[in-house]
mmCIF file of C-alpha atoms and ligand atoms in Angstrom:
data_model
loop_
_atom_site.group_PDB
_atom_site.id
_atom_site.type_symbol
_atom_site.label_atom_id
_atom_site.label_comp_id
_atom_site.label_asym_id
_atom_site.label_seq_id
_atom_site.Cartn_x
_atom_site.Cartn_y
_atom_site.Cartn_z
ATOM 1 C CA MET Y 298 67.309 -7.119 175.645
ATOM 2 C CA THR Y 299 67.779 -10.496 176.109
ATOM 3 C CA LYS Y 300 71.565 -10.432 174.684
ATOM 4 C CA ARG Y 301 72.350 -13.985 172.504
ATOM 5 C CA THR Y 302 75.297 -14.710 171.453
ATOM 6 C CA PRO Y 303 74.955 -14.233 167.598
ATOM 7 C CA LEU Y 304 76.042 -17.478 165.390
ATOM 8 C CA ILE Y 305 78.012 -16.926 161.818
ATOM 9 C CA ALA Y 306 77.568 -21.028 160.328
ATOM 10 C CA GLY Y 307 78.576 -21.908 157.228
ATOM 11 C CA ASN Y 308 76.669 -24.455 154.920
ATOM 12 C CA TRP Y 309 79.474 -25.616 152.364
ATOM 13 C CA LYS Y 310 76.607 -28.265 150.856
ATOM 14 C CA LEU Y 311 77.781 -30.545 148.497
ATOM 15 C CA ASN Y 312 81.763 -29.366 147.901
ATOM 16 C CA LYS Y 313 85.025 -29.517 148.539
ATOM 17 C CA THR Y 314 87.120 -32.928 148.946
ATOM 18 C CA ILE Y 315 88.892 -33.227 151.815
ATOM 19 C CA ASP Y 316 92.191 -31.591 151.124
ATOM 20 C CA GLU Y 317 90.074 -28.771 150.286
ATOM 21 C CA SER Y 318 87.642 -28.681 153.017
ATOM 22 C CA LYS Y 319 90.721 -29.242 155.231
ATOM 23 C CA ALA Y 320 92.629 -26.194 153.826
ATOM 24 C CA LEU Y 321 89.635 -24.208 154.510
ATOM 25 C CA ALA Y 322 88.861 -24.974 158.066
ATOM 26 C CA GLY Y 323 92.358 -24.119 158.528
ATOM 27 C CA ALA Y 324 92.394 -20.800 157.016
ATOM 28 C CA ILE Y 325 89.525 -20.394 159.276
ATOM 29 C CA ALA Y 326 90.649 -22.270 162.396
ATOM 30 C CA ALA Y 327 93.742 -19.367 162.074
ATOM 31 C CA HIS Y 328 92.115 -16.916 161.994
ATOM 32 C CA VAL Y 329 89.690 -17.057 164.906
ATOM 33 C CA GLY Y 330 91.933 -18.781 167.176
ATOM 34 C CA ALA Y 331 90.870 -19.579 170.753
ATOM 35 C CA GLY Y 332 88.654 -17.666 171.623
ATOM 36 C CA LEU Y 333 85.486 -15.699 170.102
ATOM 37 C CA ALA Y 334 83.008 -12.954 170.840
ATOM 38 C CA CYS Y 335 80.611 -14.639 168.710
ATOM 39 C CA GLU Y 336 80.012 -18.824 167.967
ATOM 40 C CA ALA Y 337 81.447 -20.068 164.625
ATOM 41 C CA VAL Y 338 80.850 -23.255 162.769
ATOM 42 C CA VAL Y 339 81.910 -25.047 159.658
ATOM 43 C CA GLY Y 340 78.965 -27.238 157.716
ATOM 44 C CA PRO Y 341 81.438 -29.416 155.290
ATOM 45 C CA VAL Y 342 80.604 -32.829 153.868
ATOM 46 C CA ALA Y 343 79.844 -36.391 156.120
ATOM 47 C CA THR Y 344 83.426 -37.241 154.244
ATOM 48 C CA SER Y 345 85.284 -34.794 155.578
ATOM 49 C CA PHE Y 346 84.453 -34.989 159.345
ATOM 50 C CA ALA Y 347 87.672 -36.186 160.481
ATOM 51 C CA ALA Y 348 89.868 -34.123 158.773
ATOM 52 C CA VAL Y 349 87.901 -30.366 159.216
ATOM 53 C CA LYS Y 350 87.485 -31.921 162.812
ATOM 54 C CA GLN Y 351 91.175 -32.269 162.924
ATOM 55 C CA SER Y 352 91.992 -29.039 161.285
ATOM 56 C CA LEU Y 353 89.728 -26.851 163.655
ATOM 57 C CA GLU Y 354 91.356 -28.364 167.161
ATOM 58 C CA GLY Y 355 92.116 -25.642 169.522
ATOM 59 C CA SER Y 356 90.431 -23.147 167.962
ATOM 60 C CA ALA Y 357 86.305 -21.990 168.975
ATOM 61 C CA VAL Y 358 84.875 -22.968 165.435
ATOM 62 C CA GLY Y 359 83.031 -25.603 165.566
ATOM 63 C CA LEU Y 360 81.240 -28.811 163.212
ATOM 64 C CA ALA Y 361 77.988 -29.049 161.411
ATOM 65 C CA ALA Y 362 76.555 -31.806 159.652
ATOM 66 C CA GLN Y 363 74.351 -30.817 156.868
ATOM 67 C CA ASN Y 364 71.551 -32.914 157.862
ATOM 68 C CA THR Y 365 70.614 -36.558 160.221
ATOM 69 C CA HIS Y 366 68.249 -38.978 160.285
ATOM 70 C CA TRP Y 367 65.637 -38.930 163.499
ATOM 71 C CA GLU Y 368 67.160 -42.481 164.080
ATOM 72 C CA ASP Y 369 70.183 -43.597 166.067
ATOM 73 C CA SER Y 370 70.544 -46.758 163.534
ATOM 74 C CA GLY Y 371 69.014 -49.115 161.077
ATOM 75 C CA ALA Y 372 68.793 -50.419 158.134
ATOM 76 C CA TRP Y 373 68.385 -47.014 156.401
ATOM 77 C CA THR Y 374 70.699 -46.849 153.561
ATOM 78 C CA GLY Y 375 72.667 -43.861 153.396
ATOM 79 C CA GLU Y 376 71.086 -41.850 156.220
ATOM 80 C CA LEU Y 377 73.703 -40.290 159.093
ATOM 81 C CA SER Y 378 72.118 -40.275 162.623
ATOM 82 C CA PRO Y 379 72.520 -37.981 165.629
ATOM 83 C CA THR Y 380 74.873 -40.757 167.264
ATOM 84 C CA LEU Y 381 77.390 -41.182 164.349
ATOM 85 C CA LEU Y 382 77.369 -37.045 163.851
ATOM 86 C CA VAL Y 383 78.264 -36.908 167.954
ATOM 87 C CA ASP Y 384 81.063 -40.042 167.334
ATOM 88 C CA ALA Y 385 82.205 -37.448 164.372
ATOM 89 C CA GLY Y 386 82.691 -34.507 166.686
ATOM 90 C CA CYS Y 387 79.569 -32.658 165.217
ATOM 91 C CA GLY Y 388 77.728 -29.959 167.740
ATOM 92 C CA TYR Y 389 75.383 -28.585 165.311
ATOM 93 C CA CYS Y 390 73.003 -30.346 162.718
ATOM 94 C CA ILE Y 391 71.498 -27.944 159.760
ATOM 95 C CA ILE Y 392 67.985 -29.216 158.857
ATOM 96 C CA GLY Y 393 65.457 -28.535 156.788
ATOM 97 C CA HIS Y 394 67.020 -26.662 154.339
ATOM 98 C CA SER Y 395 64.749 -25.713 151.591
ATOM 99 C CA GLU Y 396 67.167 -27.961 149.263
ATOM 100 C CA ARG Y 397 66.089 -30.819 151.471
ATOM 101 C CA ARG Y 398 62.541 -29.712 151.285
ATOM 102 C CA GLN Y 399 62.218 -29.041 147.475
ATOM 103 C CA PHE Y 400 64.825 -31.716 146.495
ATOM 104 C CA PHE Y 401 64.711 -34.543 149.109
ATOM 105 C CA GLY Y 402 61.065 -34.717 149.889
ATOM 106 C CA GLU Y 403 61.672 -33.706 153.138
ATOM 107 C CA THR Y 404 58.275 -32.776 155.687
ATOM 108 C CA ASP Y 405 57.728 -30.976 158.119
ATOM 109 C CA GLU Y 406 57.289 -33.927 160.010
ATOM 110 C CA GLY Y 407 60.314 -35.773 158.897
ATOM 111 C CA VAL Y 408 61.724 -32.500 160.506
ATOM 112 C CA ARG Y 409 59.916 -32.272 163.776
ATOM 113 C CA LYS Y 410 61.421 -35.615 164.500
ATOM 114 C CA LYS Y 411 65.126 -34.719 163.703
ATOM 115 C CA VAL Y 412 64.789 -31.504 166.027
ATOM 116 C CA GLY Y 413 63.605 -34.218 168.336
ATOM 117 C CA ALA Y 414 66.745 -36.483 167.941
ATOM 118 C CA LEU Y 415 69.603 -34.258 167.795
ATOM 119 C CA LEU Y 416 67.864 -32.534 170.848
ATOM 120 C CA VAL Y 417 68.086 -35.828 172.515
ATOM 121 C CA HIS Y 418 71.757 -36.402 171.688
ATOM 122 C CA LYS Y 419 72.861 -32.530 172.681
ATOM 123 C CA VAL Y 420 73.326 -32.052 168.951
ATOM 124 C CA VAL Y 421 72.615 -28.101 168.261
ATOM 125 C CA PRO Y 422 69.666 -27.792 165.185
ATOM 126 C CA ILE Y 423 69.686 -25.454 162.785
ATOM 127 C CA LEU Y 424 66.002 -25.606 161.779
ATOM 128 C CA CYS Y 425 65.725 -23.513 157.899
ATOM 129 C CA VAL Y 426 62.534 -22.164 157.472
ATOM 130 C CA GLY Y 427 61.809 -19.868 154.324
ATOM 131 C CA GLU Y 428 58.661 -18.959 151.663
ATOM 132 C CA SER Y 429 59.502 -18.924 147.842
ATOM 133 C CA LEU Y 430 59.017 -16.197 145.617
ATOM 134 C CA GLU Y 431 55.575 -17.665 144.615
ATOM 135 C CA GLN Y 432 54.662 -17.622 148.061
ATOM 136 C CA ARG Y 433 55.799 -13.904 148.754
ATOM 137 C CA GLU Y 434 54.473 -12.529 146.132
ATOM 138 C CA ALA Y 435 51.151 -14.036 146.591
ATOM 139 C CA GLY Y 436 51.593 -12.277 150.579
ATOM 140 C CA LYS Y 437 51.864 -16.049 152.242
ATOM 141 C CA THR Y 438 55.867 -15.440 153.756
ATOM 142 C CA LEU Y 439 54.190 -15.437 157.287
ATOM 143 C CA ASP Y 440 51.938 -18.107 157.315
ATOM 144 C CA VAL Y 441 55.070 -20.759 155.301
ATOM 145 C CA VAL Y 442 57.180 -19.912 157.695
ATOM 146 C CA LEU Y 443 55.534 -19.903 161.079
ATOM 147 C CA GLY Y 444 53.682 -22.777 159.892
ATOM 148 C CA GLN Y 445 57.062 -24.243 159.390
ATOM 149 C CA ILE Y 446 57.884 -23.256 163.236
ATOM 150 C CA ASP Y 447 54.707 -24.977 164.546
ATOM 151 C CA ALA Y 448 55.532 -27.567 163.006
ATOM 152 C CA ALA Y 449 58.519 -28.282 164.110
ATOM 153 C CA THR Y 450 58.374 -27.610 167.843
ATOM 154 C CA GLU Y 451 55.594 -29.048 168.410
ATOM 155 C CA GLY Y 452 55.116 -31.584 171.211
ATOM 156 C CA TYR Y 453 58.667 -30.158 172.739
ATOM 157 C CA ASP Y 454 58.499 -28.212 175.611
ATOM 158 C CA ALA Y 455 60.612 -24.649 176.309
ATOM 159 C CA VAL Y 456 63.220 -26.508 178.330
ATOM 160 C CA ALA Y 457 64.108 -29.718 175.347
ATOM 161 C CA LEU Y 458 63.609 -26.759 172.859
ATOM 162 C CA ALA Y 459 66.544 -24.690 174.531
ATOM 163 C CA PRO Y 460 69.403 -24.925 172.461
ATOM 164 C CA LEU Y 461 66.866 -24.343 169.090
ATOM 165 C CA VAL Y 462 68.677 -21.840 166.483
ATOM 166 C CA VAL Y 463 66.388 -20.803 163.855
ATOM 167 C CA ALA Y 464 67.250 -20.272 160.222
ATOM 168 C CA TYR Y 465 65.274 -17.942 158.171
ATOM 169 C CA GLU Y 466 66.323 -18.507 154.596
ATOM 170 C CA PRO Y 467 63.791 -17.331 151.935
ATOM 171 C CA ILE Y 468 64.234 -19.508 149.059
ATOM 172 C CA TRP Y 469 64.123 -16.833 146.466
ATOM 173 C CA ALA Y 470 67.284 -15.418 148.259
ATOM 174 C CA ILE Y 471 69.553 -18.828 148.354
ATOM 175 C CA GLY Y 472 72.435 -18.618 146.196
ATOM 176 C CA THR Y 473 70.693 -16.410 143.910
ATOM 177 C CA GLY Y 474 72.600 -13.085 144.933
ATOM 178 C CA LEU Y 475 69.277 -12.006 146.134
ATOM 179 C CA THR Y 476 69.078 -10.643 149.205
ATOM 180 C CA ALA Y 477 65.889 -10.119 151.582
ATOM 181 C CA LYS Y 478 66.201 -6.018 152.953
ATOM 182 C CA ALA Y 479 67.304 -5.954 156.562
ATOM 183 C CA GLU Y 480 63.718 -4.507 157.619
ATOM 184 C CA ASP Y 481 62.578 -7.364 155.594
ATOM 185 C CA ALA Y 482 64.327 -9.596 157.200
ATOM 186 C CA GLN Y 483 63.742 -8.004 161.140
ATOM 187 C CA GLU Y 484 59.855 -8.329 159.904
ATOM 188 C CA VAL Y 485 60.286 -12.341 159.527
ATOM 189 C CA HIS Y 486 62.798 -12.649 162.492
ATOM 190 C CA ALA Y 487 60.587 -10.542 164.575
ATOM 191 C CA ALA Y 488 57.639 -12.777 163.666
ATOM 192 C CA ILE Y 489 59.103 -15.886 164.056
ATOM 193 C CA ARG Y 490 60.002 -14.661 167.794
ATOM 194 C CA GLY Y 491 56.636 -13.534 168.564
ATOM 195 C CA ARG Y 492 55.646 -17.002 167.442
ATOM 196 C CA LEU Y 493 57.765 -19.190 169.651
ATOM 197 C CA ALA Y 494 57.116 -16.223 172.796
ATOM 198 C CA GLU Y 495 53.499 -17.713 172.067
ATOM 199 C CA LEU Y 496 53.969 -20.994 171.421
ATOM 200 C CA LYS Y 497 56.322 -21.738 174.347
ATOM 201 C CA GLY Y 498 56.980 -18.596 176.738
ATOM 202 C CA GLN Y 499 58.324 -15.653 176.193
ATOM 203 C CA SER Y 500 61.813 -16.254 178.345
ATOM 204 C CA TRP Y 501 62.628 -19.012 175.704
ATOM 205 C CA ALA Y 502 61.633 -16.977 172.907
ATOM 206 C CA ASP Y 503 64.259 -14.412 173.785
ATOM 207 C CA SER Y 504 66.403 -16.838 174.258
ATOM 208 C CA VAL Y 505 66.732 -18.132 170.546
ATOM 209 C CA ARG Y 506 68.756 -17.078 167.958
ATOM 210 C CA ILE Y 507 67.435 -16.548 164.739
ATOM 211 C CA LEU Y 508 69.750 -16.609 161.671
ATOM 212 C CA TYR Y 509 69.214 -14.999 158.621
ATOM 213 C CA GLY Y 510 70.472 -16.541 155.290
ATOM 214 C CA GLY Y 511 70.193 -15.972 151.222
ATOM 215 C CA SER Y 512 73.230 -14.425 149.615
ATOM 216 C CA VAL Y 513 74.965 -13.117 153.011
ATOM 217 C CA LYS Y 514 78.463 -11.886 151.631
ATOM 218 C CA PRO Y 515 80.959 -9.615 153.368
ATOM 219 C CA SER Y 516 79.396 -6.246 151.917
ATOM 220 C CA ASN Y 517 75.857 -6.846 153.540
ATOM 221 C CA ALA Y 518 76.761 -8.837 156.419
ATOM 222 C CA ASP Y 519 77.184 -5.826 158.975
ATOM 223 C CA GLU Y 520 73.555 -4.437 157.678
ATOM 224 C CA LEU Y 521 71.613 -7.372 157.790
ATOM 225 C CA LEU Y 522 73.346 -8.345 161.619
ATOM 226 C CA SER Y 523 72.467 -5.018 162.856
ATOM 227 C CA GLN Y 524 68.933 -5.833 163.014
ATOM 228 C CA PRO Y 525 67.326 -6.397 166.373
ATOM 229 C CA ASP Y 526 66.303 -9.875 166.159
ATOM 230 C CA VAL Y 527 69.176 -11.120 163.271
ATOM 231 C CA ASP Y 528 71.482 -13.156 165.671
ATOM 232 C CA GLY Y 529 73.345 -14.237 162.966
ATOM 233 C CA ALA Y 530 73.916 -15.982 159.227
ATOM 234 C CA LEU Y 531 73.503 -19.178 157.763
ATOM 235 C CA VAL Y 532 76.506 -18.824 154.663
ATOM 236 C CA GLY Y 533 76.372 -20.417 151.534
ATOM 237 C CA GLY Y 534 78.269 -19.716 148.829
ATOM 238 C CA ALA Y 535 80.099 -17.075 150.869
ATOM 239 C CA SER Y 536 81.336 -19.599 152.891
ATOM 240 C CA LEU Y 537 83.048 -21.902 150.595
ATOM 241 C CA THR Y 538 85.989 -19.111 150.819
ATOM 242 C CA PRO Y 539 88.295 -17.983 153.682
ATOM 243 C CA ASP Y 540 88.146 -14.206 152.475
ATOM 244 C CA ASN Y 541 84.473 -14.147 152.031
ATOM 245 C CA PHE Y 542 83.672 -16.306 155.390
ATOM 246 C CA ILE Y 543 86.401 -14.592 157.426
ATOM 247 C CA PRO Y 544 84.521 -11.136 157.027
ATOM 248 C CA ILE Y 545 81.389 -12.542 157.621
ATOM 249 C CA ILE Y 546 83.045 -13.697 161.126
ATOM 250 C CA ASP Y 547 83.835 -10.316 161.731
ATOM 251 C CA ALA Y 548 80.582 -8.909 161.201
ATOM 252 C CA GLY Y 549 79.443 -11.538 164.155
ATOM 253 C CA VAL Y 550 81.595 -10.551 166.144
ATOM 254 C CA ARG Y 551 80.962 -6.239 165.911
ATOM 255 C CA ARG Y 552 77.157 -7.681 166.361
ATOM 256 C CA ALA Y 553 78.476 -9.569 169.459
ATOM 257 C CA GLU Y 554 80.411 -6.400 170.600
ATOM 258 C CA SER Y 555 77.674 -3.525 170.002
HETATM 259 C C1 PEP I 758 71.822 -21.725 151.999
HETATM 260 O O1 PEP I 758 71.739 -22.770 151.578
HETATM 261 O O2 PEP I 758 71.811 -21.828 153.461
HETATM 262 C C2 PEP I 758 72.655 -20.336 151.704
HETATM 263 C C3 PEP I 758 71.914 -19.257 152.858
HETATM 264 O O3 PEP I 758 73.164 -20.362 150.350
HETATM 265 P P1 PEP I 758 73.334 -19.050 149.819
HETATM 266 O O4 PEP I 758 74.462 -17.986 150.829
HETATM 267 O O5 PEP I 758 74.334 -19.603 149.107
HETATM 268 O O6 PEP I 758 72.320 -17.751 149.759
#
């Protein structure tokens, strides 16, 4: 079986001032230190990139952006680009988060272009996919999720897509305290991996990290991460305090060492 390095990613969303971000990043970096069996990254708001980067210096924790445009520069008021993310020290970028799809009109085609732009700039895309409660209740979970996977990867080959990370985030579980049962998450993760294999080949599919996101917390992290196709977590609310996020990183380490 392919050994995949677990990834624990924190999405701070629209939270934390520069000073608060520095303090949180510093606490996480101090716990993690210079070496870690899994990967850990934090995604602050862009105004805190420089300060967080400084706090993470010397630690194994990476820096993630929460969004990007697909263009490098130009007349795109309010946007960030992959070039600027690299300049700011971001090695990862979350894209296609359900909040962006829902509230900012992000489309499958826009997400696809962002995947390509990030790959060109060697920023790891953390591609979010997930179904709404209505879609789940209508039995459409796999149609929706696999459709998002198809759309986001279209036109790129397995070599270009090598660094891609997928995050399965059922929308009904985000910020609600509801979590998918570990077996239900596994079922969707296995289906995603199966589709990746059909699209671009089994060996690439076996190497892709598929994270689970949706109310992950210290008390459920180990169970979710014990599933064979759950390779890490994308964490919102519980990434905002060291007391919650550090034990989830520790669960990632246990997964790596299992
Ligand atoms: C998220 O928004 O990516 C997320 C998973 O949030 P939460 O952990 O708060 O459900």
